[in-house]
Amino acid sequence: MPANVPEIDRAVALLQAGELVAFPTETVYGLGADAANPTAVGRIFAAKGRPADHPLIVHLPADGYLDRWAREIPAVAWELAEAFWPGPLTLILKRAPAVSSAITGGQDSVGLRVPAHPLALALLRAYARAGGGVDGMSGIAAPSANRFGRISPTEATHVRDELGDAVGLILDGGRCPVGIESTILDLTPAAGLPPRLLRPGRVTPEQIRMVIGVLPEIVGHPGDDGTPRVSGSLAAHYAPTTPLRLVTPERLTEAIERLRCSGQRCAVLCRNELPDDGAALALRRLPSDPRGYARTLYAALRDLDHAAADLILVEEIPTTPAWAAVADRLRRAAAGAGRRMELARRS
């Protein structure tokens, strides 16, 4: 759902003034600010409650802007950009001297991508035509438009519900078609070493190998071994406020019944039909294919989080490579919900 020209013009003016603008990408809604303006970037951190050492991804209008933000760009970066941009792939490169440490979390690397959503591209290109913000860099920093650690927004209403007046303008582009965050690929390793996959997403390791001839190394916890820290890589992330537990398909009905007998209210996220749909306080059944599941996952988790349940039960998904990105988000959501429950016990 493209925005009209006055909305785009207003968004550009707000960004130039150092204000925040939320907009849709093909992955999730982003909370945008002029990436070359440290004061504006600081407003992102304040609105999200995000720690200052967590780097942000910079969104660009086209791959021709790469050398404004990165240095020593390897040939594989251009090959990947040609293959996947615009699209849900973030490249980690050595940052250019002009790039503020406010963006990079104090690191010598920066995350860059060109989003595929038509409204995001319209905004980025209009921003570039209007001068591109501070120093004409033409980059918009845009982490997910939600409170830090919470479920990412895939609809404009999610942004309004969570951030409210902290955002000067929300551009409504409908539901995000991918639904989970971009793949993050680190291209800073020395020559001869494979790139490192820091976060799984729609673009798979095999697709990357088909372009550059090398399968990326999959890194479990970025930052632990000298790899760059990146967005969405904490063990606990993407989490509802309601405790969440992953359950095997074989044990799901039993787990629901056990909770009901103990007087607890449960909400259920599943792929398969249940013998008794009415046993749960709330139920969301998602598509059985990984892309369809990913597209609807965050909206379903938000719905279940509002159901006033004591626990969200999530039916475990297949362990095949096609489901790796979704499995990553569910593991982090369960860890995040568990962490909140532990903090609540201690308080």
Short mmCIF file of C-alpha atoms in Angstrom, two decimals:
data_model
loop_
_atom_site.label_atom_id
_atom_site.label_comp_id
_atom_site.label_asym_id
_atom_site.label_seq_id
_atom_site.Cartn_x
_atom_site.Cartn_y
_atom_site.Cartn_z
CA MET A 1 0.00 0.00 0.00
CA PRO A 2 2.14 2.94 -1.23
CA ALA A 3 2.02 6.21 0.67
CA ASN A 4 1.04 9.35 -1.22
CA VAL A 5 3.58 12.03 -2.08
CA PRO A 6 2.63 14.42 0.77
CA GLU A 7 3.25 11.62 3.31
CA ILE A 8 6.66 10.88 1.81
CA ASP A 9 7.51 14.58 1.75
CA ARG A 10 6.48 14.92 5.39
CA ALA A 11 8.59 11.90 6.34
CA VAL A 12 11.61 13.39 4.56
CA ALA A 13 11.15 16.71 6.36
CA LEU A 14 10.91 14.99 9.74
CA LEU A 15 14.05 12.95 9.09
CA GLN A 16 15.94 16.05 8.01
CA ALA A 17 14.83 17.72 11.26
CA GLY A 18 16.28 14.83 13.29
CA GLU A 19 12.94 13.24 14.14
CA LEU A 20 11.83 9.59 14.00
CA VAL A 21 9.75 8.04 11.23
CA ALA A 22 8.49 4.44 11.24
CA PHE A 23 8.13 2.73 7.86
CA PRO A 24 7.58 -0.76 6.49
CA THR A 25 10.27 -2.92 4.97
CA GLU A 26 9.68 -6.33 3.46
CA THR A 27 10.91 -7.86 6.75
CA VAL A 28 9.45 -5.80 9.63
CA TYR A 29 8.61 -2.15 10.33
CA GLY A 30 11.67 -0.04 11.04
CA LEU A 31 12.12 2.94 13.36
CA GLY A 32 13.99 5.35 11.13
CA ALA A 33 16.31 8.29 11.71
CA ASP A 34 19.01 10.02 9.70
CA ALA A 35 21.91 7.60 10.16
CA ALA A 36 24.48 10.40 9.83
CA ASN A 37 22.92 12.45 12.65
CA PRO A 38 24.08 11.14 16.07
CA THR A 39 21.41 13.15 17.90
CA ALA A 40 18.66 11.64 15.77
CA VAL A 41 20.15 8.18 16.20
CA GLY A 42 20.10 8.75 19.94
CA ARG A 43 16.34 9.21 19.73
CA ILE A 44 16.05 5.68 18.34
CA PHE A 45 17.86 4.26 21.35
CA ALA A 46 15.73 6.32 23.74
CA ALA A 47 12.43 5.33 22.12
CA LYS A 48 13.31 1.64 22.05
CA GLY A 49 15.10 1.48 25.39
CA ARG A 50 17.98 -0.05 23.45
CA PRO A 51 21.49 -0.36 24.95
CA ALA A 52 23.92 2.05 23.30
CA ASP A 53 26.43 -0.66 22.37
CA HIS A 54 23.92 -2.45 20.12
CA PRO A 55 24.63 -1.47 16.49
CA LEU A 56 21.95 -0.40 14.03
CA ILE A 57 21.41 -1.41 10.41
CA VAL A 58 21.60 1.42 7.88
CA HIS A 59 19.13 1.29 4.99
CA LEU A 60 20.31 2.67 1.64
CA PRO A 61 18.42 3.75 -1.50
CA ALA A 62 20.67 1.64 -3.78
CA ASP A 63 23.93 -0.28 -3.78
CA GLY A 64 25.62 2.74 -5.36
CA TYR A 65 25.65 4.32 -1.89
CA LEU A 66 27.71 1.51 -0.35
CA ASP A 67 31.04 3.33 -0.55
CA ARG A 68 29.67 6.26 1.45
CA TRP A 69 29.27 3.91 4.41
CA ALA A 70 31.90 1.20 3.95
CA ARG A 71 35.58 0.93 3.06
CA GLU A 72 37.69 -1.89 1.61
CA ILE A 73 34.54 -3.35 0.07
CA PRO A 74 35.29 -6.90 -1.17
CA ALA A 75 34.17 -8.05 -4.60
CA VAL A 76 31.74 -10.54 -3.04
CA ALA A 77 29.81 -7.64 -1.49
CA TRP A 78 28.99 -6.27 -4.94
CA GLU A 79 28.07 -9.77 -6.16
CA LEU A 80 25.71 -10.29 -3.23
CA ALA A 81 24.21 -6.83 -3.62
CA GLU A 82 23.50 -7.50 -7.29
CA ALA A 83 21.89 -10.85 -6.45
CA PHE A 84 19.84 -9.93 -3.36
CA TRP A 85 19.33 -6.16 -3.21
CA PRO A 86 16.78 -4.79 -2.88
CA GLY A 87 16.01 -7.56 -0.44
CA PRO A 88 16.31 -9.08 3.05
CA LEU A 89 20.11 -9.40 3.27
CA THR A 90 22.26 -7.21 5.53
CA LEU A 91 25.98 -7.06 4.82
CA ILE A 92 28.49 -6.32 7.58
CA LEU A 93 31.43 -4.35 6.18
CA LYS A 94 34.27 -2.25 7.53
CA ARG A 95 32.84 1.18 8.24
CA ALA A 96 33.90 4.29 6.35
CA PRO A 97 35.66 7.02 8.39
CA ALA A 98 32.58 9.29 8.29
CA VAL A 99 30.29 6.71 9.93
CA SER A 100 29.37 7.61 13.50
CA SER A 101 30.10 5.20 16.34
CA ALA A 102 26.51 5.87 17.46
CA ILE A 103 25.44 3.64 14.54
CA THR A 104 28.05 0.92 15.00
CA GLY A 105 27.99 0.50 18.77
CA GLY A 106 31.65 1.52 18.86
CA GLN A 107 32.72 -1.18 16.41
CA ASP A 108 34.76 -0.81 13.24
CA SER A 109 32.04 -2.44 11.14
CA VAL A 110 28.62 -1.33 9.90
CA GLY A 111 25.51 -3.22 8.76
CA LEU A 112 24.01 -2.12 5.43
CA ARG A 113 21.11 -3.18 3.24
CA VAL A 114 18.71 -1.96 0.54
CA PRO A 115 15.15 -2.95 1.49
CA ALA A 116 12.72 -4.35 -1.08
CA HIS A 117 9.46 -2.80 0.15
CA PRO A 118 8.23 -0.19 -2.37
CA LEU A 119 7.33 2.29 0.37
CA ALA A 120 10.75 1.97 2.03
CA LEU A 121 12.46 2.48 -1.33
CA ALA A 122 10.25 5.47 -2.13
CA LEU A 123 11.22 7.07 1.19
CA LEU A 124 14.94 6.34 0.81
CA ARG A 125 15.07 7.64 -2.75
CA ALA A 126 13.10 10.78 -1.87
CA TYR A 127 15.46 11.36 1.05
CA ALA A 128 18.46 11.07 -1.25
CA ARG A 129 16.90 13.48 -3.79
CA ALA A 130 16.27 15.98 -0.97
CA GLY A 131 19.94 16.03 -0.04
CA GLY A 132 20.31 12.83 1.97
CA GLY A 133 20.42 14.32 5.46
CA VAL A 134 23.63 15.26 7.29
CA ASP A 135 26.60 15.40 4.89
CA GLY A 136 24.42 13.96 2.11
CA MET A 137 25.04 10.38 3.31
CA SER A 138 21.49 9.27 2.33
CA GLY A 139 21.22 6.48 4.89
CA ILE A 140 18.35 5.80 7.28
CA ALA A 141 19.09 3.81 10.43
CA ALA A 142 16.09 1.62 11.14
CA PRO A 143 16.00 -1.13 13.75
CA SER A 144 12.64 -2.78 14.35
CA ALA A 145 10.03 -0.28 15.56
CA ASN A 146 9.33 -1.82 18.97
CA ARG A 147 10.64 -1.73 22.51
CA PHE A 148 14.01 -3.47 22.86
CA GLY A 149 13.73 -7.25 23.09
CA ARG A 150 10.03 -7.33 22.27
CA ILE A 151 8.17 -8.83 19.31
CA SER A 152 9.02 -7.06 16.07
CA PRO A 153 6.13 -5.19 14.37
CA THR A 154 4.81 -6.37 11.03
CA GLU A 155 1.85 -3.96 10.83
CA ALA A 156 1.55 -0.22 11.41
CA THR A 157 -0.86 -0.79 14.31
CA HIS A 158 1.86 -2.74 16.13
CA VAL A 159 4.10 0.33 16.02
CA ARG A 160 1.35 2.63 17.26
CA ASP A 161 0.47 0.27 20.10
CA GLU A 162 4.04 -0.04 21.30
CA LEU A 163 5.76 3.29 20.64
CA GLY A 164 2.85 5.74 20.36
CA ASP A 165 3.87 9.39 20.47
CA ALA A 166 7.60 8.58 20.42
CA VAL A 167 7.33 8.37 16.60
CA GLY A 168 6.70 11.53 14.59
CA LEU A 169 5.09 9.67 11.68
CA ILE A 170 4.19 6.07 10.84
CA LEU A 171 4.01 5.24 7.14
CA ASP A 172 1.46 2.46 6.72
CA GLY A 173 2.40 -0.04 4.04
CA GLY A 174 0.24 -2.92 5.22
CA ARG A 175 1.57 -6.20 6.57
CA CYS A 176 5.25 -6.92 5.88
CA PRO A 177 5.48 -9.73 3.29
CA VAL A 178 8.53 -11.56 4.74
CA GLY A 179 7.68 -11.08 8.41
CA ILE A 180 11.03 -11.82 10.09
CA GLU A 181 14.25 -9.82 10.12
CA SER A 182 16.91 -9.90 7.41
CA THR A 183 19.74 -12.38 7.10
CA ILE A 184 22.96 -10.82 8.42
CA LEU A 185 26.22 -11.80 6.69
CA ASP A 186 29.62 -10.66 7.95
CA LEU A 187 32.08 -9.89 5.15
CA THR A 188 34.88 -8.57 7.39
CA PRO A 189 36.90 -11.80 7.81
CA ALA A 190 40.38 -11.76 6.25
CA ALA A 191 40.89 -12.84 2.66
CA GLY A 192 40.65 -16.60 2.27
CA LEU A 193 38.20 -17.04 5.14
CA PRO A 194 34.49 -17.65 4.51
CA PRO A 195 31.92 -14.99 5.36
CA ARG A 196 30.04 -15.54 8.61
CA LEU A 197 26.28 -15.87 8.94
CA LEU A 198 25.40 -13.91 12.09
CA ARG A 199 21.60 -14.11 11.86
CA PRO A 200 19.49 -16.43 9.70
CA GLY A 201 16.69 -15.02 7.59
CA ARG A 202 14.90 -15.38 4.24
CA VAL A 203 18.21 -15.48 2.32
CA THR A 204 19.70 -18.88 3.13
CA PRO A 205 23.33 -20.05 3.37
CA GLU A 206 22.82 -22.18 0.26
CA GLN A 207 21.54 -19.19 -1.73
CA ILE A 208 24.62 -17.25 -0.65
CA ARG A 209 26.88 -20.13 -1.70
CA MET A 210 25.24 -20.20 -5.12
CA VAL A 211 26.31 -16.57 -5.66
CA ILE A 212 29.82 -16.45 -4.18
CA GLY A 213 30.83 -20.12 -4.37
CA VAL A 214 31.47 -20.42 -0.63
CA LEU A 215 29.14 -21.60 2.12
CA PRO A 216 29.17 -19.11 5.00
CA GLU A 217 30.25 -20.16 8.46
CA ILE A 218 27.27 -20.15 10.81
CA VAL A 219 28.03 -18.29 14.04
CA GLY A 220 25.91 -19.07 17.10
CA HIS A 221 26.43 -15.95 19.22
CA PRO A 222 28.00 -12.98 17.39
CA GLY A 223 30.51 -11.12 19.51
CA ASP A 224 31.68 -14.14 21.51
CA ASP A 225 34.64 -14.86 19.20
CA GLY A 226 35.48 -11.42 17.89
CA THR A 227 32.68 -11.34 15.31
CA PRO A 228 30.77 -8.07 15.12
CA ARG A 229 27.81 -7.54 17.41
CA VAL A 230 24.65 -7.25 15.32
CA SER A 231 20.95 -6.56 15.70
CA GLY A 232 18.74 -9.35 17.04
CA SER A 233 21.55 -11.67 18.07
CA LEU A 234 20.95 -11.83 21.82
CA ALA A 235 19.96 -15.22 23.22
CA ALA A 236 16.75 -13.60 24.54
CA HIS A 237 14.91 -11.50 21.97
CA TYR A 238 11.66 -11.16 19.96
CA ALA A 239 9.77 -12.05 23.14
CA PRO A 240 6.19 -11.58 24.33
CA THR A 241 5.54 -10.47 27.91
CA THR A 242 3.66 -13.73 28.54
CA PRO A 243 5.92 -16.70 29.34
CA LEU A 244 6.40 -18.92 26.29
CA ARG A 245 7.30 -22.60 26.09
CA LEU A 246 8.15 -24.76 23.07
CA VAL A 247 6.45 -28.18 23.07
CA THR A 248 6.85 -31.14 20.73
CA PRO A 249 3.79 -31.91 18.57
CA GLU A 250 3.37 -35.25 20.35
CA ARG A 251 3.18 -33.60 23.78
CA LEU A 252 1.15 -30.49 22.92
CA THR A 253 -2.32 -31.85 23.73
CA GLU A 254 -1.03 -33.32 26.98
CA ALA A 255 0.59 -30.02 27.96
CA ILE A 256 -2.64 -28.10 27.29
CA GLU A 257 -4.66 -30.54 29.37
CA ARG A 258 -2.17 -30.44 32.24
CA LEU A 259 -2.33 -26.66 32.38
CA ARG A 260 -6.12 -26.68 32.26
CA CYS A 261 -6.30 -29.16 35.14
CA SER A 262 -3.98 -26.97 37.20
CA GLY A 263 -6.22 -23.94 36.64
CA GLN A 264 -3.80 -22.13 34.34
CA ARG A 265 -4.92 -20.38 31.18
CA CYS A 266 -2.88 -21.20 28.10
CA ALA A 267 -2.68 -19.77 24.61
CA VAL A 268 -1.48 -21.99 21.78
CA LEU A 269 0.46 -21.40 18.57
CA CYS A 270 0.48 -24.46 16.33
CA ARG A 271 0.69 -25.82 12.79
CA ASN A 272 -1.39 -28.97 13.18
CA GLU A 273 -5.04 -29.38 14.12
CA LEU A 274 -5.76 -30.11 17.77
CA PRO A 275 -8.30 -32.70 18.99
CA ASP A 276 -10.01 -30.00 21.07
CA ASP A 277 -9.51 -26.42 19.86
CA GLY A 278 -11.58 -25.14 22.77
CA ALA A 279 -9.12 -26.44 25.37
CA ALA A 280 -6.96 -23.32 24.99
CA LEU A 281 -7.92 -19.80 25.99
CA ALA A 282 -6.69 -18.59 22.59
CA LEU A 283 -5.42 -20.45 19.55
CA ARG A 284 -3.56 -19.41 16.41
CA ARG A 285 -2.84 -21.96 13.69
CA LEU A 286 -0.14 -20.87 11.25
CA PRO A 287 0.67 -22.11 7.72
CA SER A 288 2.63 -25.35 7.46
CA ASP A 289 5.24 -23.90 5.06
CA PRO A 290 8.19 -21.91 6.52
CA ARG A 291 7.60 -18.75 4.49
CA GLY A 292 3.91 -18.58 5.32
CA TYR A 293 4.65 -19.31 8.97
CA ALA A 294 7.31 -16.57 9.14
CA ARG A 295 5.00 -14.04 7.49
CA THR A 296 2.35 -14.45 10.20
CA LEU A 297 4.47 -15.40 13.23
CA TYR A 298 4.93 -12.04 14.95
CA ALA A 299 1.33 -10.92 14.48
CA ALA A 300 0.14 -14.22 15.96
CA LEU A 301 2.49 -13.90 18.95
CA ARG A 302 1.22 -10.38 19.60
CA ASP A 303 -2.39 -11.59 19.51
CA LEU A 304 -1.64 -14.39 21.96
CA ASP A 305 0.31 -12.05 24.20
CA HIS A 306 -2.88 -9.97 24.58
CA ALA A 307 -5.03 -12.99 25.46
CA ALA A 308 -4.42 -12.74 29.24
CA ALA A 309 -3.01 -16.28 29.32
CA ASP A 310 -0.61 -17.56 31.96
CA LEU A 311 1.52 -19.32 29.36
CA ILE A 312 1.90 -19.47 25.57
CA LEU A 313 2.55 -22.97 24.26
CA VAL A 314 4.21 -23.12 20.84
CA GLU A 315 4.23 -26.34 18.87
CA GLU A 316 7.81 -27.08 17.81
CA ILE A 317 8.56 -26.76 14.11
CA PRO A 318 10.61 -29.03 11.81
CA THR A 319 14.40 -29.02 12.24
CA THR A 320 15.14 -28.80 8.52
CA PRO A 321 17.28 -25.96 7.05
CA ALA A 322 14.20 -24.35 5.49
CA TRP A 323 12.89 -23.64 9.01
CA ALA A 324 16.19 -22.39 10.49
CA ALA A 325 15.28 -18.68 10.56
CA VAL A 326 11.89 -19.28 12.18
CA ALA A 327 13.44 -21.71 14.69
CA ASP A 328 15.99 -19.03 15.63
CA ARG A 329 13.22 -16.50 16.39
CA LEU A 330 11.19 -18.99 18.45
CA ARG A 331 14.22 -20.01 20.53
CA ARG A 332 15.01 -16.39 21.32
CA ALA A 333 11.36 -15.61 22.08
CA ALA A 334 11.21 -18.52 24.55
CA ALA A 335 14.47 -17.41 26.18
CA GLY A 336 13.27 -13.81 26.42
CA ALA A 337 9.95 -14.76 27.97
CA GLY A 338 11.73 -17.08 30.38
CA ARG A 339 14.12 -14.33 31.41
CA ARG A 340 11.22 -11.98 32.18
CA MET A 341 9.57 -14.68 34.28
CA GLU A 342 12.78 -15.18 36.26
CA LEU A 343 13.18 -11.44 36.84
CA ALA A 344 9.56 -11.28 38.03
CA ARG A 345 10.22 -14.05 40.56
CA ARG A 346 13.22 -12.18 41.94
CA SER A 347 11.39 -8.85 42.27
#
